[in-house]
Amino acid sequence: MSLDIEPKRLVAPTATVLEVGSSDAGGQESLAELLRQPAFEEVASLFRQFIAAAVNGHGAPGIARVLQQHTGKPVIIENPAGQVIASSGAEQGDRAPDGFSQVRPLPEIAVHAVASFDVDRWVAVARPRGEILAAVSLLDPDGQATGVDLFELEQAANILGWDILHIRDVAEAEVALWGDFATELLEDSDVDRVRSHASRLGYDLD
């Protein structure tokens, strides 16, 4: 299955802010009262689980698992080249025949974390700063996905995008920091200062 989505096939996202409260509320409910509504509690729980998956280092596999548990539908996550990097509830047959080796670029016109339908699945691309980082797909061959399902899909792509950026930023900072420290190790004659810096970075020079 190709993730090349033709412009004419893109549809407006149906996932919207969840309806809460009753029509009689008339804006009179306080924020605290609204936040106690079941719908808001479910949204808060969803965000906590997505964020926990990212913070605990589970990344794409953890986010795929949380989304699959909430929607009950198979989930596939692909990198910018269209290669599967994580899945949950999806059979091998749901993937490309040659799996990780096939290059299937993601659509350049996709908007960050907005669900669009493609053949048999809903796809939300993670591109928080314009660069495509990944795509989260919710398999839906029977067209049974609800607005809530799509909302959850879009939030999964949103959290995944920022998690990938965070990991990249940390890696770049560590590489730069290690380069500076390696130079210090070789050139700085102040042993106590080098030892202090090493300790702060988690290294035991002894």
Tab-separated table of C-alpha atoms in Angstrom, residues 30-165:
chain	number	residue	atom	x	y	z
A	30	SER	CA	-16.564	27.023	35.289
A	31	LEU	CA	-13.348	25.648	33.833
A	32	ALA	CA	-12.993	23.351	36.846
A	33	GLU	CA	-16.464	21.921	36.231
A	34	LEU	CA	-15.737	21.353	32.552
A	35	LEU	CA	-12.481	19.600	33.336
A	36	ARG	CA	-14.402	17.147	35.494
A	37	GLN	CA	-16.536	16.074	32.545
A	38	PRO	CA	-15.853	12.477	31.423
A	39	ALA	CA	-14.815	13.593	27.926
A	40	PHE	CA	-12.129	15.901	29.277
A	41	GLU	CA	-10.958	13.252	31.704
A	42	GLU	CA	-10.593	10.827	28.797
A	43	VAL	CA	-8.594	13.377	26.791
A	44	ALA	CA	-6.340	14.072	29.775
A	45	SER	CA	-5.801	10.339	30.273
A	46	LEU	CA	-4.949	9.913	26.589
A	47	PHE	CA	-2.363	12.693	26.704
A	48	ARG	CA	-0.825	11.306	29.891
A	49	GLN	CA	-0.427	7.884	28.290
A	50	PHE	CA	1.078	9.256	25.074
A	51	ILE	CA	3.490	11.475	26.993
A	52	ALA	CA	4.408	8.650	29.378
A	53	ALA	CA	5.206	6.431	26.395
A	54	ALA	CA	7.515	9.121	25.025
A	55	VAL	CA	9.128	10.121	28.332
A	56	ASN	CA	9.775	6.513	29.356
A	57	GLY	CA	11.737	5.933	26.167
A	58	HIS	CA	9.182	3.715	24.440
A	59	GLY	CA	8.853	6.202	21.590
A	60	ALA	CA	7.018	5.107	18.453
A	61	PRO	CA	6.242	1.538	19.670
A	62	GLY	CA	4.755	2.871	22.905
A	63	ILE	CA	2.672	5.511	21.132
A	64	ALA	CA	1.425	2.915	18.622
A	65	ARG	CA	0.413	0.617	21.469
A	66	VAL	CA	-1.495	3.358	23.332
A	67	LEU	CA	-3.338	4.421	20.163
A	68	GLN	CA	-4.272	0.832	19.311
A	69	GLN	CA	-5.578	0.247	22.834
A	70	HIS	CA	-7.744	3.379	22.714
A	71	THR	CA	-9.169	2.911	19.213
A	72	GLY	CA	-9.208	-0.877	18.978
A	73	LYS	CA	-7.807	-0.560	15.462
A	74	PRO	CA	-4.412	-1.663	14.093
A	75	VAL	CA	-1.752	1.049	14.062
A	76	ILE	CA	1.345	1.395	11.880
A	77	ILE	CA	4.047	4.050	12.216
A	78	GLU	CA	6.440	4.753	9.344
A	79	ASN	CA	9.543	6.866	8.925
A	80	PRO	CA	9.903	9.545	6.193
A	81	ALA	CA	11.011	6.877	3.711
A	82	GLY	CA	7.794	4.915	4.283
A	83	GLN	CA	9.477	2.121	6.198
A	84	VAL	CA	7.576	0.612	9.149
A	85	ILE	CA	9.280	1.489	12.442
A	86	ALA	CA	6.517	0.423	14.835
A	87	SER	CA	3.101	-1.235	14.809
A	88	SER	CA	0.452	-2.514	17.186
A	89	GLY	CA	-2.368	-4.887	16.365
A	90	ALA	CA	-1.342	-5.025	12.695
A	91	GLU	CA	-0.717	-8.302	10.925
A	92	GLN	CA	2.292	-8.764	8.655
A	93	GLY	CA	-0.097	-8.639	5.704
A	94	ASP	CA	-0.951	-5.038	6.566
A	95	ARG	CA	2.581	-4.001	5.720
A	96	ALA	CA	4.340	-3.682	2.401
A	97	PRO	CA	5.367	-7.067	0.876
A	98	ASP	CA	9.068	-6.373	1.298
A	99	GLY	CA	8.608	-4.731	4.699
A	100	PHE	CA	11.380	-2.476	5.829
A	101	SER	CA	13.232	-2.442	2.499
A	102	GLN	CA	10.632	-0.648	0.399
A	103	VAL	CA	10.978	3.117	0.025
A	104	ARG	CA	7.593	4.799	-0.023
A	105	PRO	CA	7.979	8.552	0.553
A	106	LEU	CA	5.307	10.239	2.621
A	107	PRO	CA	3.150	12.958	1.051
A	108	GLU	CA	4.895	16.325	0.932
A	109	ILE	CA	1.608	18.226	1.083
A	110	ALA	CA	0.487	16.735	4.396
A	111	VAL	CA	-0.268	19.136	7.262
A	112	HIS	CA	1.154	18.360	10.702
A	113	ALA	CA	-1.076	16.028	12.733
A	114	VAL	CA	-4.142	16.283	10.460
A	115	ALA	CA	-5.811	12.986	9.567
A	116	SER	CA	-6.378	12.194	5.872
A	117	PHE	CA	-7.856	9.038	4.368
A	118	ASP	CA	-5.746	6.866	2.060
A	119	VAL	CA	-7.284	3.738	0.506
A	120	ASP	CA	-7.906	1.700	3.678
A	121	ARG	CA	-6.481	3.796	6.482
A	122	TRP	CA	-6.344	7.196	8.109
A	123	VAL	CA	-2.899	8.788	8.077
A	124	ALA	CA	-1.591	11.655	10.216
A	125	VAL	CA	1.884	12.951	9.412
A	126	ALA	CA	4.213	14.248	12.125
A	127	ARG	CA	5.937	17.407	10.883
A	128	PRO	CA	5.903	19.911	13.792
A	129	ARG	CA	8.503	22.226	12.227
A	130	GLY	CA	7.738	21.597	8.570
A	131	GLU	CA	10.052	18.603	8.119
A	132	ILE	CA	8.289	15.254	7.780
A	133	LEU	CA	9.494	13.028	10.615
A	134	ALA	CA	7.027	10.113	10.585
A	135	ALA	CA	3.468	9.080	9.781
A	136	VAL	CA	0.948	7.338	12.022
A	137	SER	CA	-1.675	5.199	10.274
A	138	LEU	CA	-4.909	3.874	11.730
A	139	LEU	CA	-6.106	0.937	9.621
A	140	ASP	CA	-9.805	1.351	8.814
A	141	PRO	CA	-10.754	-0.705	5.715
A	142	ASP	CA	-14.440	-0.740	6.706
A	143	GLY	CA	-14.658	2.997	7.327
A	144	GLN	CA	-15.701	2.593	10.947
A	145	ALA	CA	-13.389	5.193	12.502
A	146	THR	CA	-15.159	7.805	14.622
A	147	GLY	CA	-14.297	11.437	15.205
A	148	VAL	CA	-12.835	10.424	18.550
A	149	ASP	CA	-10.613	7.833	16.834
A	150	LEU	CA	-9.285	10.485	14.459
A	151	PHE	CA	-8.747	12.944	17.290
A	152	GLU	CA	-6.643	10.313	19.065
A	153	LEU	CA	-4.739	9.567	15.848
A	154	GLU	CA	-3.909	13.238	15.365
A	155	GLN	CA	-2.713	13.591	18.962
A	156	ALA	CA	-0.530	10.502	18.540
A	157	ALA	CA	1.137	12.102	15.500
A	158	ASN	CA	1.519	15.377	17.389
A	159	ILE	CA	3.211	13.803	20.421
A	160	LEU	CA	5.359	11.545	18.225
A	161	GLY	CA	6.612	14.500	16.192
A	162	TRP	CA	7.741	16.470	19.201
A	163	ASP	CA	9.260	13.359	20.792
A	164	ILE	CA	11.366	12.723	17.674
A	165	LEU	CA	12.499	16.359	17.677
